[in-house]
Each structure stands twice: as structure tokens, then as C-alpha cells.
XYZ file of C-alpha atoms in Angstrom:
623
model
C 0.000 0.000 0.000
C 1.406 3.374 -0.977
C 1.507 6.412 1.297
C -1.067 8.106 -0.927
C -3.500 5.170 -0.568
C -2.997 5.079 3.201
C -3.687 8.818 3.474
C -6.885 8.463 1.426
C -8.143 5.660 3.713
C -7.439 7.734 6.845
C -9.238 10.690 5.298
C -12.310 8.581 4.465
C -12.432 7.091 7.986
C -12.110 10.529 9.584
C -14.860 11.879 7.328
C -17.144 8.951 8.268
C -16.508 9.503 12.006
C -17.247 13.226 11.793
C -20.430 12.497 9.825
C -21.540 9.960 12.453
C -21.149 12.616 15.145
C -22.646 15.587 13.319
C -25.668 14.002 11.616
C -27.437 12.726 14.830
C -26.734 15.987 16.690
C -27.571 18.378 13.892
C -29.977 21.155 15.009
C -30.168 19.575 18.498
C -31.378 21.928 21.314
C -30.349 21.481 24.961
C -31.488 23.689 27.882
C -29.054 23.628 30.813
C -30.802 24.584 34.110
C -29.217 26.220 37.154
C -29.731 23.094 39.259
C -27.516 21.111 36.862
C -30.276 19.364 34.909
C -30.366 19.361 31.133
C -33.481 19.168 28.961
C -33.271 17.983 25.332
C -35.962 19.702 23.299
C -37.120 20.098 19.721
C -37.376 23.892 19.630
C -36.930 26.869 22.015
C -38.497 30.372 22.098
C -37.277 32.836 24.765
C -40.182 35.261 25.515
C -39.621 37.967 28.144
C -38.829 36.157 31.436
C -39.804 32.703 30.219
C -38.382 30.149 27.782
C -40.941 28.187 25.824
C -39.798 24.854 24.457
C -41.366 22.012 22.529
C -40.643 18.465 23.573
C -42.380 15.956 21.421
C -44.922 16.681 18.739
C -47.394 19.373 19.851
C -46.239 19.436 23.522
C -45.295 22.898 24.784
C -43.565 23.685 28.098
C -42.103 26.746 29.827
C -39.330 27.451 32.255
C -38.352 30.698 33.946
C -35.406 32.498 32.441
C -33.660 32.847 35.810
C -33.655 29.028 36.095
C -31.792 28.633 32.740
C -27.993 28.788 32.616
C -27.488 28.183 28.880
C -29.265 27.074 25.718
C -27.112 25.335 23.086
C -28.016 24.645 19.469
C -26.313 22.144 17.109
C -26.196 24.264 13.974
C -23.972 26.852 12.355
C -24.398 29.383 15.144
C -21.427 28.605 17.385
C -18.490 26.217 17.657
C -18.750 26.381 21.454
C -22.269 24.905 21.281
C -20.851 21.910 19.430
C -18.179 21.422 22.069
C -20.867 21.232 24.755
C -23.065 18.881 22.691
C -20.178 16.515 21.933
C -18.990 16.548 25.554
C -22.494 15.658 26.744
C -22.769 12.869 24.126
C -19.449 11.434 25.297
C -20.523 11.538 28.975
C -23.811 9.802 28.214
C -22.186 7.497 25.587
C -24.794 8.458 23.041
C -24.743 7.458 19.344
C -21.319 6.717 17.885
C -19.624 7.387 21.231
C -21.485 4.475 22.693
C -19.818 2.232 20.119
C -16.352 3.811 20.245
C -16.086 3.663 24.029
C -16.734 -0.064 24.248
C -13.739 -2.335 24.859
C -14.961 -4.813 22.236
C -14.789 -2.151 19.528
C -11.096 -1.490 20.169
C -10.331 -5.201 20.284
C -11.986 -5.637 16.892
C -9.996 -2.680 15.426
C -6.751 -4.067 16.838
C -7.463 -7.502 15.379
C -8.318 -5.997 11.973
C -5.094 -3.961 11.993
C -3.031 -7.032 12.806
C -4.712 -8.981 10.011
C -4.041 -6.125 7.534
C -0.360 -5.962 8.510
C -0.038 -9.739 8.270
C -1.721 -9.789 4.846
C 0.559 -7.007 3.644
C 3.641 -8.833 4.881
C 2.579 -12.083 3.196
C 1.914 -10.218 -0.069
C 5.364 -8.609 0.143
C 7.089 -11.981 0.664
C 5.188 -13.574 -2.240
C 5.904 -10.630 -4.584
C 9.600 -10.668 -3.677
C 9.832 -14.372 -4.495
C 7.989 -13.807 -7.767
C 10.253 -10.857 -8.634
C 13.389 -12.849 -7.876
C 12.103 -15.708 -10.001
C 11.303 -13.355 -12.887
C 14.667 -11.613 -12.602
C 16.479 -14.929 -12.583
C 14.541 -15.942 -15.677
C 15.334 -12.623 -17.375
C 19.026 -12.932 -16.504
C 19.137 -16.357 -18.134
C 17.326 -15.184 -21.262
C 16.942 -11.383 -21.576
C 14.255 -10.022 -23.865
C 15.385 -9.542 -27.475
C 13.538 -7.766 -30.275
C 13.821 -9.237 -33.731
C 15.726 -6.933 -36.096
C 15.605 -7.851 -39.766
C 18.933 -7.679 -41.640
C 17.038 -6.119 -44.569
C 15.832 -3.152 -42.468
C 17.382 0.284 -43.085
C 20.291 1.078 -40.788
C 18.404 3.868 -39.030
C 15.511 1.493 -38.254
C 17.947 -1.097 -36.903
C 19.447 1.473 -34.529
C 16.043 2.664 -33.292
C 14.893 -0.919 -32.660
C 18.175 -1.656 -30.887
C 17.632 1.198 -28.420
C 13.948 0.319 -28.064
C 15.184 -3.096 -26.910
C 17.500 -1.391 -24.381
C 14.556 0.702 -23.171
C 12.424 -2.431 -22.652
C 15.217 -3.978 -20.579
C 15.437 -0.820 -18.476
C 11.674 -1.039 -17.829
C 11.995 -4.756 -16.970
C 9.424 -5.538 -19.642
C 8.181 -9.050 -20.321
C 7.980 -10.733 -23.679
C 4.201 -10.288 -23.705
C 4.414 -6.495 -23.239
C 3.655 -4.383 -26.277
C 6.018 -1.804 -27.758
C 6.451 0.339 -30.857
C 8.208 3.480 -32.087
C 7.284 6.361 -34.355
C 9.056 9.231 -36.064
C 8.000 12.585 -34.614
C 7.881 15.950 -36.375
C 10.458 17.435 -34.001
C 14.114 17.914 -34.901
C 16.933 17.209 -32.480
C 20.448 18.687 -32.234
C 22.472 18.790 -35.455
C 19.225 18.369 -37.418
C 18.753 14.808 -36.179
C 15.419 13.016 -36.417
C 13.548 12.402 -33.155
C 11.898 9.026 -32.578
C 9.448 8.302 -29.767
C 9.841 4.896 -28.119
C 6.652 3.539 -26.514
C 6.257 0.499 -24.251
C 3.232 -0.876 -22.389
C 4.645 -2.434 -19.215
C 2.324 -3.655 -16.483
C -0.686 -2.163 -18.262
C 0.787 1.364 -18.380
C 2.209 3.062 -21.468
C 5.594 4.686 -20.979
C 7.697 6.559 -23.500
C 11.007 8.279 -24.106
C 12.823 9.740 -27.091
C 15.962 9.110 -29.103
C 17.584 11.503 -31.575
C 19.310 9.955 -34.569
C 21.036 11.309 -37.660
C 23.568 10.301 -40.282
C 27.136 11.619 -40.059
C 28.888 12.502 -43.287
C 27.935 11.856 -46.862
C 27.086 8.652 -48.693
C 30.479 8.289 -50.286
C 33.320 5.849 -50.546
C 33.903 5.637 -46.802
C 34.027 2.079 -45.537
C 31.614 2.350 -42.611
C 28.371 4.232 -42.068
C 28.335 6.492 -39.021
C 25.331 7.810 -37.113
C 24.987 10.331 -34.321
C 22.528 9.308 -31.588
C 21.379 10.805 -28.280
C 20.135 8.185 -25.839
C 21.156 9.240 -22.314
C 24.610 9.928 -23.839
C 25.808 11.434 -27.100
C 27.021 8.507 -29.189
C 28.700 7.876 -32.508
C 27.512 4.560 -33.957
C 29.636 2.995 -36.674
C 28.207 0.179 -38.805
C 30.802 -1.813 -40.791
C 30.083 -2.293 -44.517
C 30.282 -6.066 -44.098
C 28.701 -7.559 -40.948
C 31.200 -8.703 -38.302
C 29.715 -11.869 -36.825
C 32.738 -13.180 -34.937
C 33.186 -11.621 -31.482
C 36.946 -12.182 -31.455
C 37.364 -10.354 -34.737
C 35.161 -7.562 -33.387
C 37.354 -7.188 -30.287
C 40.545 -7.319 -32.388
C 39.272 -4.368 -34.406
C 38.567 -2.398 -31.210
C 42.016 -3.248 -29.825
C 43.635 -2.123 -33.099
C 41.893 1.265 -32.833
C 42.929 1.489 -29.191
C 46.580 0.891 -30.072
C 46.460 3.793 -32.533
C 44.859 5.969 -29.829
C 47.565 4.970 -27.312
C 50.299 6.051 -29.733
C 48.549 9.406 -30.290
C 47.989 10.020 -26.558
C 47.373 12.502 -25.018
C 45.669 13.591 -28.246
C 41.887 13.222 -27.969
C 40.914 10.155 -29.978
C 37.581 8.383 -29.800
C 37.713 4.607 -29.944
C 34.821 2.144 -29.610
C 33.801 1.026 -26.118
C 31.523 -1.912 -25.391
C 30.620 -0.553 -21.934
C 28.784 2.443 -23.448
C 25.849 0.189 -24.343
C 26.085 -2.776 -21.975
C 26.083 -0.687 -18.795
C 22.666 0.658 -19.851
C 21.226 -2.850 -19.373
C 20.228 -3.129 -15.672
C 20.799 -6.878 -15.319
C 24.257 -6.624 -16.903
C 25.096 -3.524 -14.841
C 24.494 -5.626 -11.689
C 27.126 -8.096 -12.882
C 29.549 -5.229 -13.521
C 28.962 -3.793 -10.026
C 30.313 -6.998 -8.499
C 33.694 -6.505 -10.230
C 36.524 -4.009 -9.845
C 38.278 -1.722 -12.313
C 37.131 0.870 -14.840
C 33.924 0.464 -16.851
C 35.579 -1.165 -19.840
C 37.607 -3.644 -17.750
C 34.605 -4.666 -15.646
C 32.457 -4.946 -18.766
C 34.904 -7.267 -20.529
C 35.206 -9.460 -17.442
C 31.412 -9.630 -17.087
C 31.124 -10.562 -20.782
C 33.473 -13.478 -20.207
C 31.265 -14.674 -17.339
C 27.991 -14.045 -19.201
C 28.772 -14.346 -22.937
C 25.056 -14.271 -23.835
C 25.193 -10.483 -23.536
C 27.591 -10.286 -26.490
C 24.503 -10.276 -28.709
C 23.538 -6.877 -27.274
C 26.510 -5.398 -29.132
C 24.939 -6.476 -32.430
C 22.557 -4.469 -34.536
C 20.876 -6.904 -36.851
C 23.250 -9.629 -37.953
C 26.617 -8.035 -37.094
C 28.477 -6.254 -34.304
C 28.403 -2.445 -34.223
C 30.909 0.033 -32.782
C 29.872 2.665 -30.212
C 31.857 5.787 -29.291
C 31.161 8.451 -26.664
C 30.829 12.023 -28.004
C 29.358 13.592 -24.861
C 32.227 16.057 -24.309
C 33.053 16.940 -27.908
C 31.794 18.655 -31.058
C 32.004 17.649 -34.722
C 34.360 19.831 -36.731
C 32.064 19.315 -39.716
C 29.119 20.858 -37.905
C 31.224 23.771 -36.683
C 32.329 24.519 -40.260
C 28.716 24.335 -41.441
C 27.726 26.836 -38.743
C 30.571 29.157 -39.768
C 29.429 29.210 -43.390
C 25.684 29.212 -42.836
C 24.687 32.559 -44.361
C 20.923 32.088 -44.261
C 20.454 34.441 -41.292
C 22.847 37.043 -42.715
C 21.056 36.835 -46.087
C 17.648 37.413 -44.458
C 18.963 40.295 -42.338
C 20.525 41.958 -45.363
C 17.334 41.652 -47.393
C 15.039 42.874 -44.624
C 17.245 45.775 -43.564
C 18.241 47.244 -46.922
C 15.339 46.469 -49.266
C 14.323 50.147 -49.324
C 17.639 50.964 -51.023
C 16.281 49.694 -54.333
C 14.382 53.008 -54.496
C 17.578 54.972 -53.676
C 20.138 54.295 -56.460
C 22.952 56.280 -54.838
C 22.666 54.434 -51.507
C 22.314 51.104 -53.369
C 25.538 51.744 -55.311
C 27.383 52.842 -52.152
C 26.565 49.569 -50.440
C 26.867 47.086 -53.307
C 29.197 48.868 -55.704
C 28.735 50.901 -58.873
C 28.396 47.736 -60.917
C 25.150 46.980 -59.064
C 23.490 50.256 -60.142
C 21.802 48.554 -63.115
C 20.156 46.043 -60.771
C 18.670 48.913 -58.764
C 17.275 50.539 -61.913
C 15.780 47.245 -63.130
C 14.129 46.666 -59.754
C 12.645 50.166 -59.867
C 11.307 49.441 -63.357
C 9.774 46.249 -61.982
C 8.055 48.258 -59.252
C 6.706 50.846 -61.692
C 5.443 48.034 -63.895
C 3.724 46.502 -60.856
C 2.165 49.863 -60.011
C 0.871 50.386 -63.549
C -0.636 46.917 -63.827
C -2.230 47.228 -60.393
C -3.808 50.525 -61.534
C -5.349 51.463 -58.202
C -4.634 54.991 -56.936
C -6.604 54.444 -53.733
C -3.867 52.220 -52.299
C -1.209 54.201 -50.389
C 2.322 54.238 -51.798
C 3.858 52.618 -48.708
C 1.378 49.721 -48.931
C 2.286 49.070 -52.570
C 5.986 48.954 -51.673
C 5.303 46.519 -48.843
C 3.416 44.256 -51.234
C 6.155 44.575 -53.846
C 8.866 43.343 -51.451
C 7.153 39.974 -51.463
C 8.547 39.486 -54.938
C 11.946 38.700 -53.391
C 10.818 35.669 -51.461
C 11.614 32.211 -52.800
C 8.837 29.806 -53.666
C 5.148 30.533 -54.301
C 3.813 33.892 -53.234
C 0.913 32.214 -51.458
C 3.360 30.767 -48.930
C 3.631 34.172 -47.263
C 1.266 34.377 -44.256
C 0.532 38.083 -44.862
C -2.524 38.283 -47.078
C -2.776 40.725 -49.986
C -5.619 41.214 -52.464
C -5.821 38.493 -55.155
C -5.413 41.027 -57.966
C -2.177 42.381 -56.436
C -0.896 38.835 -55.942
C -1.630 37.976 -59.577
C 0.293 41.064 -60.754
C 3.251 40.135 -58.514
C 3.359 36.647 -59.978
C 3.583 38.064 -63.509
C 6.269 40.605 -62.501
C 8.246 37.893 -60.713
C 8.302 35.785 -63.874
C 9.049 38.756 -66.135
C 12.001 40.011 -64.070
C 13.362 36.611 -62.996
C 16.915 37.410 -64.181
C 16.993 40.682 -62.260
C 15.725 39.008 -59.111
C 18.364 36.259 -59.417
C 21.076 38.893 -59.830
C 19.800 40.719 -56.744
C 19.807 37.525 -54.670
C 23.366 36.741 -55.800
C 24.336 40.238 -54.684
C 22.810 39.645 -51.266
C 24.421 36.209 -50.940
C 27.819 37.658 -51.775
C 27.352 40.349 -49.158
C 26.194 37.754 -46.602
C 29.254 35.589 -47.322
C 31.575 38.547 -46.851
C 29.944 39.416 -43.544
C 30.101 35.783 -42.428
C 33.769 35.536 -43.435
C 34.689 38.634 -41.412
C 32.648 37.488 -38.426
C 34.240 34.023 -38.406
C 37.778 35.020 -39.441
C 39.293 34.440 -35.981
C 37.466 31.121 -35.668
C 38.677 29.979 -39.111
C 42.250 30.988 -38.348
C 42.184 29.056 -35.059
C 40.780 25.947 -36.749
C 43.400 26.147 -39.503
C 46.185 26.535 -36.944
C 44.943 23.558 -34.933
C 44.562 21.444 -38.073
C 48.205 22.058 -39.043
C 49.225 21.217 -35.477
C 47.298 17.915 -35.725
C 49.040 17.118 -39.010
C 52.447 17.715 -37.410
C 51.481 15.548 -34.428
C 50.514 12.672 -36.730
C 53.754 13.073 -38.695
C 56.012 12.817 -35.658
C 53.944 10.003 -34.150
C 54.286 8.042 -37.409
C 50.528 7.607 -37.750
C 48.625 8.054 -41.017
C 44.871 8.372 -40.456
C 44.166 8.042 -44.210
C 40.548 9.200 -43.799
C 40.866 12.752 -42.509
C 37.692 14.749 -43.110
C 35.606 17.213 -41.058
C 33.154 14.523 -39.962
C 36.018 12.389 -38.621
C 37.507 15.225 -36.547
C 36.311 16.305 -33.131
C 36.760 19.598 -31.329
C 37.613 19.334 -27.628
C 37.084 22.439 -25.518
C 35.236 23.685 -22.465
C 31.522 23.088 -23.283
C 30.501 25.994 -21.025
C 32.522 28.364 -23.254
C 31.321 27.119 -26.646
C 31.589 28.677 -29.214
C 33.760 31.416 -27.667
C 36.695 29.036 -27.157
C 36.996 28.716 -30.957
C 38.244 32.312 -31.205
C 41.767 31.363 -30.055
C 43.848 28.319 -30.976
C 44.752 27.808 -27.311
C 41.105 27.337 -26.351
C 40.551 23.939 -27.951
C 42.137 20.927 -29.583
C 41.258 18.944 -32.699
C 41.067 15.210 -32.110
C 40.062 12.127 -34.055
C 36.789 10.216 -34.157
C 37.477 7.311 -36.522
C 40.818 5.528 -37.031
C 39.349 2.545 -38.868
C 41.783 2.635 -41.811
C 44.671 4.299 -39.970
C 48.177 2.847 -40.241
C 51.349 2.923 -38.167
C 54.083 4.005 -40.598
C 57.102 3.803 -38.328
C 58.227 0.426 -39.652
C 60.306 -0.571 -42.662
C 58.643 -0.869 -46.068
C 59.104 -4.622 -46.179
C 57.466 -5.271 -42.793
C 54.674 -2.744 -42.825
C 51.230 -4.251 -42.237
C 48.484 -3.688 -44.775
C 45.798 -1.274 -43.495
C 42.211 -1.437 -44.677
C 41.551 0.071 -48.087
C 39.075 2.914 -48.335
C 38.622 6.640 -48.063
C 36.204 9.453 -48.841
C 36.516 10.717 -52.458
C 36.543 14.445 -51.587
C 39.561 13.910 -49.326
C 41.188 10.783 -50.796
C 43.913 10.121 -53.374
C 44.261 7.261 -55.903
C 46.808 5.734 -53.515
C 43.925 4.912 -51.145
C 42.814 2.172 -53.564
C 46.119 0.283 -53.780
C 47.582 -2.334 -51.462
C 51.159 -2.113 -50.220
C 52.621 -4.288 -52.990
C 51.344 -1.919 -55.684
C 52.454 1.206 -53.791
C 55.912 -0.314 -53.323
C 56.261 -0.834 -57.066
C 54.997 2.656 -57.900
C 56.553 4.873 -55.229
C 58.993 2.728 -53.216
C 58.446 4.741 -49.986
C 55.083 3.508 -48.634
C 55.139 5.343 -45.243
C 55.729 8.690 -46.956
C 52.852 8.042 -49.392
C 50.517 7.355 -46.446
C 51.583 10.613 -44.773
C 50.970 12.489 -48.033
C 47.427 11.139 -48.045
C 46.764 13.011 -44.786
C 48.422 16.169 -46.111
C 46.236 16.042 -49.212
C 43.124 15.707 -47.027
C 44.301 18.560 -44.766
C 44.539 20.892 -47.790
C 40.956 20.029 -48.748
C 39.748 20.604 -45.164
C 41.568 23.953 -44.899
C 39.986 25.102 -48.162
C 36.566 24.053 -46.884
C 37.174 25.839 -43.563
C 37.959 29.112 -45.365
C 35.440 29.027 -48.226
C 32.746 26.610 -47.057
C 33.057 24.722 -50.352
C 34.614 21.439 -51.450
C 37.988 21.699 -53.209
C 38.514 18.506 -55.255
C 34.999 18.079 -56.667
C 35.976 16.870 -60.142
C 38.696 14.642 -58.720
C 36.175 13.110 -56.315
C 33.963 12.066 -59.246
C 36.935 10.487 -60.995
C 37.962 8.725 -57.796
C 34.511 7.221 -57.364
C 34.485 5.922 -60.947
C 38.052 4.584 -60.676
C 37.133 2.627 -57.580
C 34.422 0.816 -59.514
C 36.353 0.333 -62.761
C 39.833 -0.580 -61.549
C 39.338 -1.890 -58.046
C 38.635 -5.492 -59.067
C 41.507 -5.683 -61.596
C 43.998 -4.315 -59.060
C 42.895 -6.831 -56.463
C 43.092 -9.671 -59.017
C 46.694 -8.741 -59.759
C 47.629 -8.659 -56.102
C 45.858 -11.892 -55.223
C 47.554 -13.698 -58.088
C 51.017 -12.918 -56.647
C 52.991 -15.547 -54.645
C 52.073 -13.741 -51.411
C 48.377 -13.630 -52.276
C 47.142 -15.372 -49.135
C 49.108 -13.012 -46.899
C 47.894 -9.942 -48.816
C 44.279 -11.071 -48.708
C 44.392 -11.479 -44.924
C 45.907 -8.056 -44.460
C 43.390 -6.292 -46.700
C 40.485 -7.863 -44.780
C 42.079 -7.366 -41.367
C 42.166 -4.426 -39.004
C 44.132 -1.337 -39.904
C 47.380 -0.509 -38.202
C 48.367 -3.765 -36.463
C 51.441 -2.905 -34.420
């Protein structure tokens, strides 16, 4: 029984007791005489020196006023009257007081209380045994949702976390659950899904934000950004990893790269990020000592059934913690997002189209023709509207709607249908002028954005060069440098101010999947995974070590040049907001399809084909 239920029962009992006292004594009249007697009557009427009272139907009596000490009435007149009435009822044991003041009544209440406590205790013992039995059953075989291998990756991830949510709610296999995509948008333009579960007859829900990281390009793995208690990066390999030992070898390979780069911030997969969210597995971890990852691995050895909770569909998935960091890619997008500056420029300086001198001062003499053409468009609008009753300022307000993108009807401010029809014709007639004006505004917005973010861009460029130098002297080639694979580590309470100086933050690494240690001799260097992202990759990304040795002789230097090439592309993107090697990226993508199989056939036909094949399929950067 909850405290709320107990309070309600006490309130009901108290209300019943008060009712049992008040109802029998309501409007009760008692005359107290000087000699100590008391007369209970139906009604009283004090008249001069006598008090008339009715006792019984139609029976009238009188008593002298000097013989009466007090007349009390059980109504709304006085609280003191009620005190006297209740005291008298208690003395005479009248009504409910006659029952309450009997010894048998209290014995019955005591016996009932003891029975209630005993019943509650028995129920508690039975429920505890049932709970223990259910928990033991769940520990042996935790609930698992079926995830089809053919489902989209985003659906697999949502179902995976819905499964985690069910485990957190201690749901049974018979409990219902579902998810749905909401209209809301989460951080970094992620999609928000609502997870719903009916546990114990009550619907409960929570949300998860999920979005894709990076572009659909030649990168080996697909990465997603998710918010479920923590901020996570979820990496799905292109080919499912079904063997747990191979999965752990890949994580250890990434960890070795991170250890070499220490103390540089470098995110590597951790199995504890997910498994510690499962209550029954967390209890196993609590019984062990060490950090989260050590305790998690030891608990997995004891309870290997939980290895399946690291899978998403048919293969294992990698999870990385992004709670303290920011994506460099998103920061660059924010720096070059000119939509707000464009809108401010248009709203603030639209009136200049009617002032050629001011228009030329702001946008240059070459823009004077655009101002004249816009004025001609307005005069044309005014002539076709042909309504002198409309004030000039109102016509200009309506005319400014011609600059908006999309259909005119999308604007919430209503204008007369005839004016809207004229605007549509003018918008089509002067389309080239309007495009030229928008390009002028976009150029101005970009210039303002560049000036506003100059210090931030300089700091990012400085830190990027510092990262490149760090990789060079650590003999590590990441081979997949790109904004979405770089993190920014700084004080979250000072974001984005810490980006203004290079000393305020550090650029770290998110994904080292195809990284390689290049501090060994050419002849003994292990083969990293092949891959790369076309906008930041070179043709050398497609070739195995044997081919690179024949072409360039110095393999480690070629791998370092791959990072330098990518750094140039990132620096260009940081300054301009645009991709640098667009045409090359298209060629790279086509070369991968056309020549990839023939290159691999040549390598695999060599005497060392079995060794090469193992290295291409294995983890990058074995040390």
C-alpha cells in the first residue's frame, strides 16, 4: 500500500466519524438549568422572562429564564455549542460514542489492523519471491527484439535502443512496444523518434535523436549520431562482423592507434557504453573491480550471452562516446551558414532599391543597373495594379514579397488576389533581375560571415596544421581525414567562444578505422584497410602495399601524403565553405568501380596472395 493510498483511507475514515457525530446531533437543542439538569428539546423560544420549548410533537412547556444557565443549538451558530453537545454525548455514551467507548470495539480494530499488517507482509514476501524468479529468468534469457537484416540502418538502430529501453523497464515478452518518427528535430538536425512500451498495463515513452554523419560516399563504414542518455557515434561496418573475437581485435587495433597518439583526444569504440545501460548486466559489472571497460569485458566473459547486445541486426556495431566533444564538420557548417545574414541583409536594406545612390554605395557601382531594373519592376507593378486608392507605402510593402523564394501564397501576410496575380507576372518577367539581386545579397552575406568568423577559421586552420604535425612525428597516417572524422575538444561551457583562439581547444580524431602505423620498414609494414572518402582521398587509397611499393617505393611517406592532401581540402573548406577537389572526387569514385577489381586480381595472383588477402580484410594498423 502506498503512502497516498494510506492517506486516502485515513481521510475517508475521519470523514465517516465526523459524519456519524454531526448528523445525529444536527440542530439539536439542549437547555441547561441552574440546578444542573439538562433538557433535550425540539425547539426553544425565549419570551420575556420565560423560555418556551417544545418536547415531542405538539407538547409545549415553559421554564423561567432565571432558572436557565445556557441554551445550546447544534447548527452553524457557534463552535462552542458543538463542544458542549459533543462533551455531553461522550458523557452519556450516546450514538457513535457508545460504540467507540466499548472495549470490544477497540479489540476488533486491533485484530483488523493485525490482520491487515499480516496480509501485507505475506503479499510482500510472495511478490519478492515472484520478482526474484522473474529476474532470474530474465538474466538467463533477456528479452530480445527481432531486427531484420534487410531493415534500413536507421531502423535497426532505433529498434536496438527500443530493446534497451524495454530492458530498463523490466518488460516481459508479452508487453507491447512500438516506435514512431515525430515531427520534431533534435540537435544537429537529427530526427527524433518516440519509443513507446506498455509495461504492467501502463504506457511509458522516451525519445531518441538519430542522424547520419557525413555523406554517402566511398567511406568504408556508415556512421550515425545518436542521443540516448549519452551522445554517441555509432559505426556500422560495410560487411557484418559476426565473430566476437574479430570484433574485439578491431577495437584493440583502434585502441593501439589511440595509445600512440595520446594525449591527443581520440575516440575509440567502447563496449561498456551500451552494456552498462542494461540493468541486469550492470548488476554483474557492479560486483567486479576496475574501470567500466575492464569490468564490462570481465562480465562478458562470465555471461557471454550479452555479447549479442553489441549487435545491430546480424553483425556487431561500434559505439563511441561524443558527450564532451563537437564535430568539426558541424562547426564549419555553422561558420558558413549565411541564411540568417542573407535574411537580415534583405530585410534591412530592401528600401535601397528606391535609392540608387545608396544602393551603389553599399553594393558597388556595378550593381546600379540592378537597382534601376528593380525600380522598373516596381513601376510596372504599379501600372498593372492601376489602383490609386492604395497608399504608396502599402504598394511597396506588397512589392517586397517578390523577393521571397517559392510561391507567393506561402507568405502568411494576405494581400488582395489582384495584387498577388500582378506580382506573380512581374516575378516571372524580371526573374533574371531578381536572381542577380539575390546573388548580390548572398555575396554580401558571405563577406559578412567571413569577417565574423575570421578568428574562428584561423584558429581551426592553426589547430589542423598542429594535428598534421602531431601525426607526422607520431608516425601515424589516419588516411581518412575529413571534417566529420575530426572532433573539437574544448570547455563546453565556453562554446563557441573558445573557438576564437587556438589555445582554447584541440582537434582530435573520431574514426581511425583505416589508420596505419608508418614507423616500420617498407618490407614489414602491415596492410591497413583500403578505403577513403573521395573528396579527401587520393588514388593511392585504392592500392595495397605491394602496388604502392612498385609505384613509389616509400610507402610510409605516401601514407603521410594522403593526410596532407586531405588537410589541404579541409583547410579550403574551412575558409570558403566549399569542397575543393569536386571533379577529382567524381573520378575517384568511378576509378574505384572500374579498376578496383583488376587491381585486387593482380595482387591476389602474386605468390604472397594469401598473406595480402588477410591483411586487406584485417584491421588497420596492427602494431
